[in-house]
């Protein structure tokens, strides 16, 4: 709309629907009949799908679990890869289950507009806890005649030292055997 020069050109600007442009010119001799041009616009392009993925926690302790969340727009299917696999819904969440090593979860989604670049999230796992020491201890025989002796036998795993107490004392090897002496 509006007054225009008697000749010229003008951009329509970005169009998302068809438009018709009409111009009428006037002079000393009168007014022209309106002249029009219509511009048709093709269908909107199919939008590309977008995908995002995240973890509730990207750093967890040994043996713990976290939850993977993902979502996509303009997609019809998603496929998991990396440390998980299979067809996934276009959005959702899933537990990693108990983890003892770091994992990377990747998802790619496809729609009418194409396929997204793979999106990934990595979860790191802390060091395994140090196992508790285990000790086995026995005497043989456990019943002796007066003045006789017995042998004490012990073995431990995940330990660095042993200390005797009660009717014996001192630092002991992490495994071994020793006579009680005459009892």
PDB file of N, CA, C and O in Angstrom, residues 4 19 22 25 30 36 49 62 65 70 79 89 99-100 105-106 111-112 140 142 149:
ATOM      1  N   UNK A   4       3.660   5.272  -4.621  1.00  0.00           N
ATOM      2  CA  UNK A   4       4.881   4.710  -5.180  1.00  0.00           C
ATOM      3  C   UNK A   4       5.398   5.647  -6.268  1.00  0.00           C
ATOM      4  O   UNK A   4       4.632   6.419  -6.861  1.00  0.00           O
ATOM      5  N   UNK A  19       0.714 -13.801  -2.240  1.00  0.00           N
ATOM      6  CA  UNK A  19       0.324 -12.394  -2.140  1.00  0.00           C
ATOM      7  C   UNK A  19      -0.013 -11.871  -3.539  1.00  0.00           C
ATOM      8  O   UNK A  19       0.510 -12.353  -4.537  1.00  0.00           O
ATOM      9  N   UNK A  22      -1.035  -4.933  -6.424  1.00  0.00           N
ATOM     10  CA  UNK A  22      -1.787  -4.152  -7.420  1.00  0.00           C
ATOM     11  C   UNK A  22      -1.281  -2.711  -7.405  1.00  0.00           C
ATOM     12  O   UNK A  22      -1.001  -2.162  -6.320  1.00  0.00           O
ATOM     13  N   UNK A  25      -1.764   3.905 -11.633  1.00  0.00           N
ATOM     14  CA  UNK A  25      -1.032   5.160 -11.839  1.00  0.00           C
ATOM     15  C   UNK A  25      -1.960   6.234 -12.420  1.00  0.00           C
ATOM     16  O   UNK A  25      -2.856   5.941 -13.215  1.00  0.00           O
ATOM     17  N   UNK A  30      -5.505  11.047 -17.063  1.00  0.00           N
ATOM     18  CA  UNK A  30      -6.428  10.158 -16.373  1.00  0.00           C
ATOM     19  C   UNK A  30      -5.703   9.122 -15.499  1.00  0.00           C
ATOM     20  O   UNK A  30      -4.533   9.287 -15.151  1.00  0.00           O
ATOM     21  N   UNK A  36      -2.073  -5.910 -11.713  1.00  0.00           N
ATOM     22  CA  UNK A  36      -1.738  -6.790 -10.575  1.00  0.00           C
ATOM     23  C   UNK A  36      -0.746  -7.865 -10.979  1.00  0.00           C
ATOM     24  O   UNK A  36      -0.666  -8.257 -12.155  1.00  0.00           O
ATOM     25  N   UNK A  49      14.608 -32.377  12.363  1.00  0.00           N
ATOM     26  CA  UNK A  49      14.443 -32.788  13.758  1.00  0.00           C
ATOM     27  C   UNK A  49      15.581 -32.255  14.616  1.00  0.00           C
ATOM     28  O   UNK A  49      16.674 -31.990  14.112  1.00  0.00           O
ATOM     29  N   UNK A  62      30.894 -45.615  42.340  1.00  0.00           N
ATOM     30  CA  UNK A  62      31.001 -46.995  41.868  1.00  0.00           C
ATOM     31  C   UNK A  62      29.770 -47.782  42.291  1.00  0.00           C
ATOM     32  O   UNK A  62      29.360 -47.761  43.447  1.00  0.00           O
ATOM     33  N   UNK A  65      23.656 -45.813  40.027  1.00  0.00           N
ATOM     34  CA  UNK A  65      22.962 -45.643  38.749  1.00  0.00           C
ATOM     35  C   UNK A  65      22.566 -44.184  38.591  1.00  0.00           C
ATOM     36  O   UNK A  65      22.506 -43.435  39.562  1.00  0.00           O
ATOM     37  N   UNK A  70      16.137 -37.940  27.328  1.00  0.00           N
ATOM     38  CA  UNK A  70      16.311 -37.422  25.980  1.00  0.00           C
ATOM     39  C   UNK A  70      14.975 -36.914  25.456  1.00  0.00           C
ATOM     40  O   UNK A  70      13.910 -37.319  25.916  1.00  0.00           O
ATOM     41  N   UNK A  79      17.153 -43.820  17.603  1.00  0.00           N
ATOM     42  CA  UNK A  79      17.955 -45.028  17.741  1.00  0.00           C
ATOM     43  C   UNK A  79      19.109 -44.760  18.695  1.00  0.00           C
ATOM     44  O   UNK A  79      19.819 -43.756  18.561  1.00  0.00           O
ATOM     45  N   UNK A  89      11.838 -44.343  22.088  1.00  0.00           N
ATOM     46  CA  UNK A  89      10.769 -43.368  21.844  1.00  0.00           C
ATOM     47  C   UNK A  89      11.403 -42.032  21.484  1.00  0.00           C
ATOM     48  O   UNK A  89      12.591 -41.807  21.724  1.00  0.00           O
ATOM     49  N   UNK A  99      26.423 -49.080  37.596  1.00  0.00           N
ATOM     50  CA  UNK A  99      27.610 -48.933  36.737  1.00  0.00           C
ATOM     51  C   UNK A  99      28.891 -49.133  37.530  1.00  0.00           C
ATOM     52  O   UNK A  99      29.025 -48.641  38.651  1.00  0.00           O
ATOM     53  N   UNK A 100      29.827 -49.860  36.922  1.00  0.00           N
ATOM     54  CA  UNK A 100      31.146 -50.043  37.521  1.00  0.00           C
ATOM     55  C   UNK A 100      32.242 -49.460  36.631  1.00  0.00           C
ATOM     56  O   UNK A 100      33.418 -49.561  36.950  1.00  0.00           O
ATOM     57  N   UNK A 105      26.336 -42.603  26.251  1.00  0.00           N
ATOM     58  CA  UNK A 105      25.032 -42.905  25.676  1.00  0.00           C
ATOM     59  C   UNK A 105      24.775 -41.938  24.518  1.00  0.00           C
ATOM     60  O   UNK A 105      24.856 -40.722  24.691  1.00  0.00           O
ATOM     61  N   UNK A 106      24.484 -42.478  23.345  1.00  0.00           N
ATOM     62  CA  UNK A 106      24.293 -41.682  22.130  1.00  0.00           C
ATOM     63  C   UNK A 106      22.920 -41.967  21.549  1.00  0.00           C
ATOM     64  O   UNK A 106      22.453 -43.110  21.580  1.00  0.00           O
ATOM     65  N   UNK A 111      13.265 -37.765  11.278  1.00  0.00           N
ATOM     66  CA  UNK A 111      11.917 -37.287  10.982  1.00  0.00           C
ATOM     67  C   UNK A 111      11.791 -37.039   9.494  1.00  0.00           C
ATOM     68  O   UNK A 111      12.717 -37.313   8.722  1.00  0.00           O
ATOM     69  N   UNK A 112      10.651 -36.477   9.081  1.00  0.00           N
ATOM     70  CA  UNK A 112      10.426 -36.214   7.662  1.00  0.00           C
ATOM     71  C   UNK A 112      11.460 -35.249   7.106  1.00  0.00           C
ATOM     72  O   UNK A 112      11.802 -35.290   5.930  1.00  0.00           O
ATOM     73  N   UNK A 140      44.324 -76.051  66.068  1.00  0.00           N
ATOM     74  CA  UNK A 140      44.231 -77.492  65.865  1.00  0.00           C
ATOM     75  C   UNK A 140      45.275 -78.197  66.734  1.00  0.00           C
ATOM     76  O   UNK A 140      46.463 -77.943  66.591  1.00  0.00           O
ATOM     77  N   UNK A 142      41.645 -78.188  69.078  1.00  0.00           N
ATOM     78  CA  UNK A 142      41.067 -77.167  69.956  1.00  0.00           C
ATOM     79  C   UNK A 142      40.935 -77.660  71.387  1.00  0.00           C
ATOM     80  O   UNK A 142      40.628 -76.883  72.279  1.00  0.00           O
ATOM     81  N   UNK A 149      50.400 -78.786  73.402  1.00  0.00           N
ATOM     82  CA  UNK A 149      50.246 -77.532  72.647  1.00  0.00           C
ATOM     83  C   UNK A 149      49.277 -77.729  71.477  1.00  0.00           C
ATOM     84  O   UNK A 149      48.948 -78.850  71.104  1.00  0.00           O
TER      85      UNK A 149
END
